[in-house]
JSON list of C-alpha atoms in Angstrom, two decimals:
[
{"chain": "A", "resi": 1, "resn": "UNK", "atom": "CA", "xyz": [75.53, 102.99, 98.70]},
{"chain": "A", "resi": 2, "resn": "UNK", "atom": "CA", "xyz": [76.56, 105.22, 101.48]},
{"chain": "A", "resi": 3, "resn": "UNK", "atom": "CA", "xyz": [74.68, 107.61, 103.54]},
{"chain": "A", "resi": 4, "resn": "UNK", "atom": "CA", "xyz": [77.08, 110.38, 102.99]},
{"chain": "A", "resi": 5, "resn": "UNK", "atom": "CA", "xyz": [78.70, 111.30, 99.52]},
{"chain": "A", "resi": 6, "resn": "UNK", "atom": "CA", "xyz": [81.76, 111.98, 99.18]},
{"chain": "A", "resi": 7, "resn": "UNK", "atom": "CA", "xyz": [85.00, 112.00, 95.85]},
{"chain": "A", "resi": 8, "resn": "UNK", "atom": "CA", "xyz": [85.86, 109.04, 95.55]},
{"chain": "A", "resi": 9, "resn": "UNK", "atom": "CA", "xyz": [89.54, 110.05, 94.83]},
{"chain": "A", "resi": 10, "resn": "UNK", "atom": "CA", "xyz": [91.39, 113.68, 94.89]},
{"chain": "A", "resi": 11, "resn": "UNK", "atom": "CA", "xyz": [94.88, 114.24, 94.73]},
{"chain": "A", "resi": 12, "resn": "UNK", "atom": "CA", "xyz": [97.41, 117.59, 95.41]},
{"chain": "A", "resi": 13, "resn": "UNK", "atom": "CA", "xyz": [100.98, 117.75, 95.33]},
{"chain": "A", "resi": 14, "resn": "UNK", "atom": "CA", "xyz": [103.28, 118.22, 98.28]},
{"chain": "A", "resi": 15, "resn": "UNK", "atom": "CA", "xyz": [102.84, 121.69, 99.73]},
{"chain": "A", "resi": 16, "resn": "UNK", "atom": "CA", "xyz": [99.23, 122.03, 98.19]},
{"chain": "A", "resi": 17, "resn": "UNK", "atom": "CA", "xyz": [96.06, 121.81, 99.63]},
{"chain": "A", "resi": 18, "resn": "UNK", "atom": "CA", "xyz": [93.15, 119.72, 99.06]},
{"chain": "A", "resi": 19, "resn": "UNK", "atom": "CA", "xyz": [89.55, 120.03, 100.03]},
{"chain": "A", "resi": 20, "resn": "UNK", "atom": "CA", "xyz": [87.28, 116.81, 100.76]},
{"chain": "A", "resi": 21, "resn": "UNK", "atom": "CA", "xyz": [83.51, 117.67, 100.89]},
{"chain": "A", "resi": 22, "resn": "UNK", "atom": "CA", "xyz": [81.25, 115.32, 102.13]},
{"chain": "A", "resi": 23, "resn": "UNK", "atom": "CA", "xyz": [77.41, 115.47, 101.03]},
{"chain": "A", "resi": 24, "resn": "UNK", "atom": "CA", "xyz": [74.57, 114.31, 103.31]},
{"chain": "A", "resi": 25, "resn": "UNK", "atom": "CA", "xyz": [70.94, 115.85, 104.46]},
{"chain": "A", "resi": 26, "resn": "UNK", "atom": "CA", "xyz": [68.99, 117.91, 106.87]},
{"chain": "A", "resi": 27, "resn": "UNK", "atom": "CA", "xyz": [68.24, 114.82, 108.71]},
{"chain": "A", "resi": 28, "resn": "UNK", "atom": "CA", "xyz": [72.72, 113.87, 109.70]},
{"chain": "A", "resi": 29, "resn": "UNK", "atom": "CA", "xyz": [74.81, 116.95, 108.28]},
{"chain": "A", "resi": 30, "resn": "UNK", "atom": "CA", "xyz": [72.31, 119.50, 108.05]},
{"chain": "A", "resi": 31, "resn": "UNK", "atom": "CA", "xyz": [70.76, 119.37, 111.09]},
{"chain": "A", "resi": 32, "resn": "UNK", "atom": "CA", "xyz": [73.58, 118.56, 113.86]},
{"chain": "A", "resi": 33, "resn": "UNK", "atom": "CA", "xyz": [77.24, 119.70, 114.55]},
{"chain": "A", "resi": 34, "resn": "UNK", "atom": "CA", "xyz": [78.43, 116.38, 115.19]},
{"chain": "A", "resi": 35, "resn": "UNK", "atom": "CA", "xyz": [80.74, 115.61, 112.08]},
{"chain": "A", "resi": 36, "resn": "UNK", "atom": "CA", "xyz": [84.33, 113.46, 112.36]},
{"chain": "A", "resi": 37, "resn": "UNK", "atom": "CA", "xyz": [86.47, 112.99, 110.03]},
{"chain": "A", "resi": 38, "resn": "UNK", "atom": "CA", "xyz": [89.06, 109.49, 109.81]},
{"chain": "A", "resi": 39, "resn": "UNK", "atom": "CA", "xyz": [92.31, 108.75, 108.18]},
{"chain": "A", "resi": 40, "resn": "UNK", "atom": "CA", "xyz": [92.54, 105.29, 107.16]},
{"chain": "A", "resi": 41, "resn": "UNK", "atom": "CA", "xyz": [95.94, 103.69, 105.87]},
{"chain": "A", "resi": 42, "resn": "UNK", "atom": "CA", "xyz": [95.79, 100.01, 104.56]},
{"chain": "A", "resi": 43, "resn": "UNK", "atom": "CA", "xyz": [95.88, 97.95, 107.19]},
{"chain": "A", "resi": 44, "resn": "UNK", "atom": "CA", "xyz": [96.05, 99.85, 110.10]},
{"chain": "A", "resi": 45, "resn": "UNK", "atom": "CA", "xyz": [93.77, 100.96, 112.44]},
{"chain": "A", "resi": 46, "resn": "UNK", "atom": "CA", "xyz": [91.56, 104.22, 111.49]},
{"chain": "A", "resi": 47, "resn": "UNK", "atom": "CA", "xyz": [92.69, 107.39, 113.25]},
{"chain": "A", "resi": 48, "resn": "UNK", "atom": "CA", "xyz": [90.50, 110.30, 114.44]},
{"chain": "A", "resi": 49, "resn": "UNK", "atom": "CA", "xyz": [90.96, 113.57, 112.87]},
{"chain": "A", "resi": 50, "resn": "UNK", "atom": "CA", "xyz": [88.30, 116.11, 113.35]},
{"chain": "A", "resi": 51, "resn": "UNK", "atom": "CA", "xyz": [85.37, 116.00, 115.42]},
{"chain": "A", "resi": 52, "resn": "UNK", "atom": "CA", "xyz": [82.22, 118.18, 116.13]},
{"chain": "A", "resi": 53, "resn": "UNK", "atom": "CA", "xyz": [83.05, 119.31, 112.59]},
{"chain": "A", "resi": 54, "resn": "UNK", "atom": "CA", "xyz": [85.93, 121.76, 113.47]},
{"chain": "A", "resi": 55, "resn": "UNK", "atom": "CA", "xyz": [87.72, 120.40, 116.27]},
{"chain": "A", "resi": 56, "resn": "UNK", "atom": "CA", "xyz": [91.14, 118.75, 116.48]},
{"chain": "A", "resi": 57, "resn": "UNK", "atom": "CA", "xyz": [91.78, 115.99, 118.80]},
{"chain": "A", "resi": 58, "resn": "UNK", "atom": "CA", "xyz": [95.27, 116.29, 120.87]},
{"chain": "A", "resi": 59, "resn": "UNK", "atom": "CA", "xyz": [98.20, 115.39, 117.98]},
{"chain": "A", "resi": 60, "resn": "UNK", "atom": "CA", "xyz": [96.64, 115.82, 115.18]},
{"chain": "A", "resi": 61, "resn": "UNK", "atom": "CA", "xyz": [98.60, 118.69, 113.12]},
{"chain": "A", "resi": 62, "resn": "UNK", "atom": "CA", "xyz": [96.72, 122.01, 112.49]},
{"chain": "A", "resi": 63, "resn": "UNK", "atom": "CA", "xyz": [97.04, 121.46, 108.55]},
{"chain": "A", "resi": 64, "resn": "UNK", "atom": "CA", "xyz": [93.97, 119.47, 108.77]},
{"chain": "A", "resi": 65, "resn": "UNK", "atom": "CA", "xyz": [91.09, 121.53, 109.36]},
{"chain": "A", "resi": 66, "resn": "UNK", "atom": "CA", "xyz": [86.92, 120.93, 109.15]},
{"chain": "A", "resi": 67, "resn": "UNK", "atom": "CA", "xyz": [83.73, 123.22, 108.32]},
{"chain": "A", "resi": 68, "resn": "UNK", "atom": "CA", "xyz": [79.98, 122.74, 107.11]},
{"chain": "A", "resi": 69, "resn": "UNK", "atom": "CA", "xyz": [77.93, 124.74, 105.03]},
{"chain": "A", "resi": 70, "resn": "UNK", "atom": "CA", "xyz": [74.17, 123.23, 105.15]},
{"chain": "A", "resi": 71, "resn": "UNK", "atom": "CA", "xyz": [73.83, 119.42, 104.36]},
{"chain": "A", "resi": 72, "resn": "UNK", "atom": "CA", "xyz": [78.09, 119.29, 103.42]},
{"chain": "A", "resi": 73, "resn": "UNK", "atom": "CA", "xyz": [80.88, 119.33, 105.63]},
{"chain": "A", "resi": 74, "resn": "UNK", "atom": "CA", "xyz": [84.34, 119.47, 104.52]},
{"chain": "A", "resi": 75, "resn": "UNK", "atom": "CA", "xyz": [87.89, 118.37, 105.37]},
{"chain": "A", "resi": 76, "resn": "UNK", "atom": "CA", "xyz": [90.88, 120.64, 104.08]},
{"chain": "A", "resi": 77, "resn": "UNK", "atom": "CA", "xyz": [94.29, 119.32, 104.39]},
{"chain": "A", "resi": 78, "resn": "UNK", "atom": "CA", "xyz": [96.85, 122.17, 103.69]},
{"chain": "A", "resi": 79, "resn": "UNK", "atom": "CA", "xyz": [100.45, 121.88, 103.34]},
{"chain": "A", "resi": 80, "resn": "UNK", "atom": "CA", "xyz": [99.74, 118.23, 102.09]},
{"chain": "A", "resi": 81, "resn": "UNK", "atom": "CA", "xyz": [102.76, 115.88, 102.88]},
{"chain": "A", "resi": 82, "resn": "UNK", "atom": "CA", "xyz": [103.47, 112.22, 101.57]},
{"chain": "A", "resi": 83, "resn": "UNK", "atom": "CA", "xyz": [102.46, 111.04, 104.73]},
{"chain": "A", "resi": 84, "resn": "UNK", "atom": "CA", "xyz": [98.58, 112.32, 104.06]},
{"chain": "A", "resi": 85, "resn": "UNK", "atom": "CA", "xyz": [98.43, 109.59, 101.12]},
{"chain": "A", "resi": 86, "resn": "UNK", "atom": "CA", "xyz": [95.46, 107.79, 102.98]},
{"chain": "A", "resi": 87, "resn": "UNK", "atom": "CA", "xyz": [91.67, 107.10, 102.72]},
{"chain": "A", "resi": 88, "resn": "UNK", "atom": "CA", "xyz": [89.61, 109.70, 104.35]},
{"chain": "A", "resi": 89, "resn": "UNK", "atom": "CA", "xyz": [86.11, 108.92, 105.71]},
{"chain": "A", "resi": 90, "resn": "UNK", "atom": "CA", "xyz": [83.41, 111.40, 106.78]},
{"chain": "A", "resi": 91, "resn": "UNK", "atom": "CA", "xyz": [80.62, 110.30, 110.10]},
{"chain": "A", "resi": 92, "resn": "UNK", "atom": "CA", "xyz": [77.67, 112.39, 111.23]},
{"chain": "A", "resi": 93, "resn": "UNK", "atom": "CA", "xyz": [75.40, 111.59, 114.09]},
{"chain": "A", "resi": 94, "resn": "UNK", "atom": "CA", "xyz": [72.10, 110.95, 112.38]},
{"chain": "A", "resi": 95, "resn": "UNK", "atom": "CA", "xyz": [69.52, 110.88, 115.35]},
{"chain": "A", "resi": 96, "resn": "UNK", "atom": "CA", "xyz": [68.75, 108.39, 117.97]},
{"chain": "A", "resi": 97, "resn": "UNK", "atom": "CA", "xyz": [67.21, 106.05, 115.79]},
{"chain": "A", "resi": 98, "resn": "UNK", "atom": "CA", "xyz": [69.81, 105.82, 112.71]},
{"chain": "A", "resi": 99, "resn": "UNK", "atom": "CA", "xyz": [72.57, 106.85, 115.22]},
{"chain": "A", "resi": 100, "resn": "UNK", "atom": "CA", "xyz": [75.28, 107.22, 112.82]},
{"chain": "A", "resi": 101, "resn": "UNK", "atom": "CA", "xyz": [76.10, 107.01, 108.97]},
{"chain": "A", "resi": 102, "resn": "UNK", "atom": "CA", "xyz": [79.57, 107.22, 107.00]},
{"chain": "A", "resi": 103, "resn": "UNK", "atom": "CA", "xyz": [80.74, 108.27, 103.79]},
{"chain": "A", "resi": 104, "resn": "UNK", "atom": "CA", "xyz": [81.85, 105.95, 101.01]},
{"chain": "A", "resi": 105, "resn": "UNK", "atom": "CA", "xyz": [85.49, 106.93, 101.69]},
{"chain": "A", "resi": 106, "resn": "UNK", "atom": "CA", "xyz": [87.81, 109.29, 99.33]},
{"chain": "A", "resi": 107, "resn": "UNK", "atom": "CA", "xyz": [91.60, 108.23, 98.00]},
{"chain": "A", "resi": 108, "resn": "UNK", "atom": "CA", "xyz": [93.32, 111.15, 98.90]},
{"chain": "A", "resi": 109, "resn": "UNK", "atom": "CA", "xyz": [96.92, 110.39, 96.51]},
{"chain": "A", "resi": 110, "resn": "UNK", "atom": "CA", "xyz": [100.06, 112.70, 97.47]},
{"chain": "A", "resi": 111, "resn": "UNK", "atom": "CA", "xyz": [101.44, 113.11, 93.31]},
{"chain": "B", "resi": 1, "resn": "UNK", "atom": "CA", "xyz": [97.11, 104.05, 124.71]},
{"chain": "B", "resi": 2, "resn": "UNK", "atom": "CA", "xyz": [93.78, 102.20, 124.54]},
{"chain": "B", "resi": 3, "resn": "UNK", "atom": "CA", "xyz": [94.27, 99.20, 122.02]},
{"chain": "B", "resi": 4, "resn": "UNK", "atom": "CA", "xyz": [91.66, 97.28, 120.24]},
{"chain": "B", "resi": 5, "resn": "UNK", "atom": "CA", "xyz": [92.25, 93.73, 118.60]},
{"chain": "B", "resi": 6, "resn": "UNK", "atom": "CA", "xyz": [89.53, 92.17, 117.01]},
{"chain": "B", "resi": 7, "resn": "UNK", "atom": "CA", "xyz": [89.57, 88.43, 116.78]},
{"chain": "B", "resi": 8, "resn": "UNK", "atom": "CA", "xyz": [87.61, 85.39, 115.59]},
{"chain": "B", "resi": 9, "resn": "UNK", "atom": "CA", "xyz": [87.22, 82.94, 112.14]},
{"chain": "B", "resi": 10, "resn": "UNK", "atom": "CA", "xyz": [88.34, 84.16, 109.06]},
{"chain": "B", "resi": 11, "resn": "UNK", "atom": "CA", "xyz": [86.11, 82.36, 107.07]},
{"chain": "B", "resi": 12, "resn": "UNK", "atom": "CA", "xyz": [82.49, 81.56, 108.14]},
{"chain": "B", "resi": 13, "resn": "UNK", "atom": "CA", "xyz": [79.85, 79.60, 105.84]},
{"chain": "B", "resi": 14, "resn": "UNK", "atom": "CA", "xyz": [76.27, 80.84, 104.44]},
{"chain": "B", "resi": 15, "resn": "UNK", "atom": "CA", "xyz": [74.07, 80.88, 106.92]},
{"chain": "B", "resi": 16, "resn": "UNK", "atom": "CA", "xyz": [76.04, 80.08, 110.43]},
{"chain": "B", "resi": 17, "resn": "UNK", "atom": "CA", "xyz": [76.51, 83.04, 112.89]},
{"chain": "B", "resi": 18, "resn": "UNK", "atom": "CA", "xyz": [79.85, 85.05, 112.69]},
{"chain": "B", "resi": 19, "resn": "UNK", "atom": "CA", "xyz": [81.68, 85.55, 115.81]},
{"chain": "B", "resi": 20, "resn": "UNK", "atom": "CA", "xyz": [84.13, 88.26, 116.78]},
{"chain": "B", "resi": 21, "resn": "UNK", "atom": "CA", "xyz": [85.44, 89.63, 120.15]},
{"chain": "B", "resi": 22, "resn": "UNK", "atom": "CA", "xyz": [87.27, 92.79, 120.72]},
{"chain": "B", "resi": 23, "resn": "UNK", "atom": "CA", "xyz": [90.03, 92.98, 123.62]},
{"chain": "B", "resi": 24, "resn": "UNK", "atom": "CA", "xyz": [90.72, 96.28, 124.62]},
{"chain": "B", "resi": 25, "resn": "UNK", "atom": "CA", "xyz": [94.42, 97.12, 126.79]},
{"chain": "B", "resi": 26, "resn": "UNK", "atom": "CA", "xyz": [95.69, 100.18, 127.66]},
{"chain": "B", "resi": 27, "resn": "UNK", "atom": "CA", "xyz": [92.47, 101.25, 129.12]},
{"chain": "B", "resi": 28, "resn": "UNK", "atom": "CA", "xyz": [89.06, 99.78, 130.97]},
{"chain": "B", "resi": 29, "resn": "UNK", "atom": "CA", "xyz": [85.95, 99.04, 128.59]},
{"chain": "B", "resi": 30, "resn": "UNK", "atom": "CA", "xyz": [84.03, 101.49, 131.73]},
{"chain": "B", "resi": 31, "resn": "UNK", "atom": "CA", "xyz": [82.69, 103.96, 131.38]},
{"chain": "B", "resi": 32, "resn": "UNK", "atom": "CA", "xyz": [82.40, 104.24, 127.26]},
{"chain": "B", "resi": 33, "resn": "UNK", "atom": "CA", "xyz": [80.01, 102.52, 124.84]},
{"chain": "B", "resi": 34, "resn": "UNK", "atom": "CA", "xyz": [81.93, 100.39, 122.24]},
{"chain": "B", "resi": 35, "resn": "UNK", "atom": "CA", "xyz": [81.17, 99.87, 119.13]},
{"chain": "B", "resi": 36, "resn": "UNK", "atom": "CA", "xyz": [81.17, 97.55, 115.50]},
{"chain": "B", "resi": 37, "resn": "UNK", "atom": "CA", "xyz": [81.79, 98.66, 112.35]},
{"chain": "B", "resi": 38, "resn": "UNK", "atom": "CA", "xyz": [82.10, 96.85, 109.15]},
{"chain": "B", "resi": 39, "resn": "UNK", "atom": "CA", "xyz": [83.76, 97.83, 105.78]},
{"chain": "B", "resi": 40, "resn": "UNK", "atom": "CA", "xyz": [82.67, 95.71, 102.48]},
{"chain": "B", "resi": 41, "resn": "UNK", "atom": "CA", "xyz": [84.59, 95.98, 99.19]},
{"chain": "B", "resi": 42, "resn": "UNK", "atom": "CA", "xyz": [83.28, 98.68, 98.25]},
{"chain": "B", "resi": 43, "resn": "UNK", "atom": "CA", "xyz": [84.66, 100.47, 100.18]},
{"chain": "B", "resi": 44, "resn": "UNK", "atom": "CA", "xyz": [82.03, 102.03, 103.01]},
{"chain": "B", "resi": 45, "resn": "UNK", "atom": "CA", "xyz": [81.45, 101.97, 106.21]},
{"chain": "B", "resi": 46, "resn": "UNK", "atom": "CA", "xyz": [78.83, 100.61, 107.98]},
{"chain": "B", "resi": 47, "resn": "UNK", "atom": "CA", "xyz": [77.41, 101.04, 111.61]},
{"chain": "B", "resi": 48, "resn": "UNK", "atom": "CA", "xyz": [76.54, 97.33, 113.48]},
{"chain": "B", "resi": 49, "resn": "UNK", "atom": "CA", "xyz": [75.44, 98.27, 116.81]},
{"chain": "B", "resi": 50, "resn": "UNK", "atom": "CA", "xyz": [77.23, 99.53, 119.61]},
{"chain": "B", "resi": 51, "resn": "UNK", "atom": "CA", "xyz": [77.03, 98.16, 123.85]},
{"chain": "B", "resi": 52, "resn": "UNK", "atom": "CA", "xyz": [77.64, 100.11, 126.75]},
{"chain": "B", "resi": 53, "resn": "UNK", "atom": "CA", "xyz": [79.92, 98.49, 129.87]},
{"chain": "B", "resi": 54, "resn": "UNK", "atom": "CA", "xyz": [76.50, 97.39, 131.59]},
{"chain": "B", "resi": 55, "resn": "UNK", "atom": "CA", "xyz": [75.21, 95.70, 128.74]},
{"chain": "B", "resi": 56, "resn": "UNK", "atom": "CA", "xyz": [73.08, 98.09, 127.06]},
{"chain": "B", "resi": 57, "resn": "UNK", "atom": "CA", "xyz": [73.17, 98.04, 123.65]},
{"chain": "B", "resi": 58, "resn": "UNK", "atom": "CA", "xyz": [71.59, 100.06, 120.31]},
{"chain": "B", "resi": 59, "resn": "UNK", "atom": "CA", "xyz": [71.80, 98.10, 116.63]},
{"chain": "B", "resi": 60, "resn": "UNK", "atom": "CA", "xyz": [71.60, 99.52, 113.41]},
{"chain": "B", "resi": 61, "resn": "UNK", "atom": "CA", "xyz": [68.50, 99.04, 112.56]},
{"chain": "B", "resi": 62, "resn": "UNK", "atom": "CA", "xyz": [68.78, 97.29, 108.97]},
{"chain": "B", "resi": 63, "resn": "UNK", "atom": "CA", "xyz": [70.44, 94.56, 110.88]},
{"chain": "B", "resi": 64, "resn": "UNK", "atom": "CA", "xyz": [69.38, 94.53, 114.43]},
{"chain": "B", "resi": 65, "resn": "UNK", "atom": "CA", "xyz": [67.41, 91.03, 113.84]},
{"chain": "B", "resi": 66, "resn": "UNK", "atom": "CA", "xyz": [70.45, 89.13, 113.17]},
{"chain": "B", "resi": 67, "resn": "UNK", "atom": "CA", "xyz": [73.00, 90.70, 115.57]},
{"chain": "B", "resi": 68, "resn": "UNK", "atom": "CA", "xyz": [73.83, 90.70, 119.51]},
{"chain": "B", "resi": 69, "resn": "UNK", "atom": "CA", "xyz": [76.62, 92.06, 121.08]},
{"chain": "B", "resi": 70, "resn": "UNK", "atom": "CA", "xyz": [77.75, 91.37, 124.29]},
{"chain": "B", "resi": 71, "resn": "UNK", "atom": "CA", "xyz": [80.34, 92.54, 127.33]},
{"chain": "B", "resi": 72, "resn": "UNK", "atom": "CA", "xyz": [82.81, 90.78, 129.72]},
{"chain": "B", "resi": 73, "resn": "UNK", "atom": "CA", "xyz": [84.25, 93.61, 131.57]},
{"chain": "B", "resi": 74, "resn": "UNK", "atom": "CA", "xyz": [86.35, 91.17, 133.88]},
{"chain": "B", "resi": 75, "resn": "UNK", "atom": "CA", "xyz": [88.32, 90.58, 130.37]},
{"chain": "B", "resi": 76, "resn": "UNK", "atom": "CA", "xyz": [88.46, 94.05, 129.09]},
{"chain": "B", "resi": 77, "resn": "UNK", "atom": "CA", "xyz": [86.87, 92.62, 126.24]},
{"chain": "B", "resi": 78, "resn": "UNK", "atom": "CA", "xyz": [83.10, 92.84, 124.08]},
{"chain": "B", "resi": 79, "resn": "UNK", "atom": "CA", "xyz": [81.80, 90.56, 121.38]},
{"chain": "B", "resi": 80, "resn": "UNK", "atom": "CA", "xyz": [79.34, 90.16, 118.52]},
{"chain": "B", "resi": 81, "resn": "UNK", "atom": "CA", "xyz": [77.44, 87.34, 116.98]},
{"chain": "B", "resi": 82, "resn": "UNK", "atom": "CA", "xyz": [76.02, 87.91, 113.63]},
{"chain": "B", "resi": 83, "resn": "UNK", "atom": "CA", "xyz": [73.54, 85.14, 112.68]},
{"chain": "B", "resi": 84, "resn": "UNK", "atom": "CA", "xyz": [72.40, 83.61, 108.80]},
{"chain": "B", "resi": 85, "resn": "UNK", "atom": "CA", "xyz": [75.11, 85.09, 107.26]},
{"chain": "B", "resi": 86, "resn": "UNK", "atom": "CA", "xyz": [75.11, 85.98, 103.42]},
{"chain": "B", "resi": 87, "resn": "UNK", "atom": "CA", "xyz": [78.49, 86.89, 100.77]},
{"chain": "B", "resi": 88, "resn": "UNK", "atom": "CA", "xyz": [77.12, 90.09, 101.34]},
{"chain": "B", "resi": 89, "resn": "UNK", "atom": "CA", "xyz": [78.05, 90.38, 105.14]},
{"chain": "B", "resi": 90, "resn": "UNK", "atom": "CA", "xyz": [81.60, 89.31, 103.81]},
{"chain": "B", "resi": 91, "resn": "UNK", "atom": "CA", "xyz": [84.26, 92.54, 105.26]},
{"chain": "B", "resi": 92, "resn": "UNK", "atom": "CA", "xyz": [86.13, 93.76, 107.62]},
{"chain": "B", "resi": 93, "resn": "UNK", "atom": "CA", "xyz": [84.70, 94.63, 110.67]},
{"chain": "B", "resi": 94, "resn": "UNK", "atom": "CA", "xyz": [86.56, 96.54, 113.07]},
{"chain": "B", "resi": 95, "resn": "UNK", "atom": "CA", "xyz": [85.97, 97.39, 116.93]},
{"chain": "B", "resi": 96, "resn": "UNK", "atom": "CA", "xyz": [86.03, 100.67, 117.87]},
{"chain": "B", "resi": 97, "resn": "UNK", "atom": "CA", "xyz": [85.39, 102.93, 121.11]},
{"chain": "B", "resi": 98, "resn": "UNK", "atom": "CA", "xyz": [82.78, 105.75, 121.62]},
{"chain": "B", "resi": 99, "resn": "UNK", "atom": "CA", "xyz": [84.96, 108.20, 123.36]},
{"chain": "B", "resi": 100, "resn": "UNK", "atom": "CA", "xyz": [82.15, 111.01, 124.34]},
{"chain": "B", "resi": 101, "resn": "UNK", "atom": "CA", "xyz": [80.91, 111.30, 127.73]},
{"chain": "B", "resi": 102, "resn": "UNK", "atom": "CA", "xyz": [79.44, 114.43, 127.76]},
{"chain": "B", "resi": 103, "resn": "UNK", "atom": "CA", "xyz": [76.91, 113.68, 125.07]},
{"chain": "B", "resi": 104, "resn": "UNK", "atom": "CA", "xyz": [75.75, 110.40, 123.26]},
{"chain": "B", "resi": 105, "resn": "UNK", "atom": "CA", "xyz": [76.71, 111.30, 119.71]},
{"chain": "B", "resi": 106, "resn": "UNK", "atom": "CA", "xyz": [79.46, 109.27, 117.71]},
{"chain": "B", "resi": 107, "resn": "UNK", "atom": "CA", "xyz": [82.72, 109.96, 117.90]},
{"chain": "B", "resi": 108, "resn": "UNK", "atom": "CA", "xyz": [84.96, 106.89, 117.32]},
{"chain": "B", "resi": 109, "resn": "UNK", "atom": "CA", "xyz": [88.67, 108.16, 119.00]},
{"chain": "B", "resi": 110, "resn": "UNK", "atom": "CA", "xyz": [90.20, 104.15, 119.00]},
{"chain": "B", "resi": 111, "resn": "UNK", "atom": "CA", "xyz": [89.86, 101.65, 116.32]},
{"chain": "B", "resi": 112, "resn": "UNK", "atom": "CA", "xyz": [91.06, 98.23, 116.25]},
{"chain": "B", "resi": 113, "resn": "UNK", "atom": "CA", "xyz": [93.23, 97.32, 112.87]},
{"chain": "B", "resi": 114, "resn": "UNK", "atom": "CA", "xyz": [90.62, 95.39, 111.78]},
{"chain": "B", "resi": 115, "resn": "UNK", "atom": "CA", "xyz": [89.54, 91.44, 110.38]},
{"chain": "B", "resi": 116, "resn": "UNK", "atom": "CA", "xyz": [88.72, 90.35, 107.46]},
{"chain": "B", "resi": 117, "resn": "UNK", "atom": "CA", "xyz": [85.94, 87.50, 107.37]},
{"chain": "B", "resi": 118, "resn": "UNK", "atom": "CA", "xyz": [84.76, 85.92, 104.29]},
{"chain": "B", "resi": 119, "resn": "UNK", "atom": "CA", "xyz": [81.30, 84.51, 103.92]},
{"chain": "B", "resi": 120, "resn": "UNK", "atom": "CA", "xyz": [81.96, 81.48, 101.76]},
{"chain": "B", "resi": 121, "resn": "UNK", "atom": "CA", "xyz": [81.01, 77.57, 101.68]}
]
């Protein structure tokens, strides 16, 4: 079982926009602004999305965007596009002991 | 563009030690910490460890007894052994860098594609 909760699946049609929260405590989430978000596609290699919860690194379009609210952060993808159709993973910096944890992943399907 | 490529046995039998090694290109494995992570069936990820270019290294604590990692810098490249395997250590594990200088948090900017290795006799 994962640190961080997350859906398991969501899906959105092309054009729409979809929301991915991701559920952890005031020991990762809560308590530090150090949230990524990754796009994983089926055998390739995971790709950086958002970092330090709202920030984009260079590349990646402004249609995905990140935010917390207390112990969840969230990823929104807007103006969802076939390409999107990926698993999406959530990370938070959990302390210098724990380090890091991860979410359990969520299917994000393009209808 | 950094690259990662993870490498090593496929298949590795109940309790023998998994080994993998990560070759980076496109980049030098100084200054940045570098990093394992595995992904089981179910679908999560899960922190290893992680070793900086001198050697330094921090494990996850639920398995730092049974894993080392280790760096050749004159290869561009950084390993890990993981010893008495079970079917439960059975994923893929990917390689991955630490990209931030600035402060020791993770952020995880390139990934290798991954390996699969099965634990299985």
């Amino acid at each position: 079982q994962s640190a961080l909760t997350q859906p398991r699946s969501v899906s959105g049609s092309p054009g729409q926009s979809v929301t991915i929260s991701c559920t952890g405590t005031s020991g990762d989430v809560g308590s530090y602004n150090y949230v990524s978000w990754y796009q994983h596609r089926p055998g390739k290699a995971p790709k950086l999305m958002i970092y330090d919860v709202i920030k984009r690194p260079s590349g990646v379009p402004d249609r995905f965007s990140g935010s917390k609210s207390g112990n969840t952060a969230s990823l929104t993808i807007s103006g969802l596009q076939a390409e999107d159709e990926a698993d999406y993973y959530c990370c938070s910096y959990a302390g210098t002991y724990t380090f890091v944890v991860f979410g359990g992943g969520t299917k994000l399907t393009v209808l | 563009q950094v690259q990662l490529q993870e490498s090593g046995p496929g298949l590795v039998k109940p309790s023998e030690t998994l080994p993998l090694t990560c070759t980076v290109s496109g980049g030098s494995i100084s200054p940045y910490y570098w990093t394992w992570i595995r992904q089981s069936a179910g679908g999560g990820l899960e922190w290893i460890g992680r070793i900086y270019a001198s050697g330094n290294t921090n494990y996850n604590p639920s398995l730092k007894s049974r894993v080392t990692m280790s760096v050749d810098s004159s290869k561009n490249q950084f390993s890990l052994r993981l010893t008495s395997v079970t079917a439960a250590d059975t994923a893929v594990y990917f390689c991955a860098r630490i990209g931030r200088l600035d402060y020791d948090v993770p952020l995880f900017d390139y990934w290798g594609q991954g390996t699969l290795v099965t634990v299985s006799s």
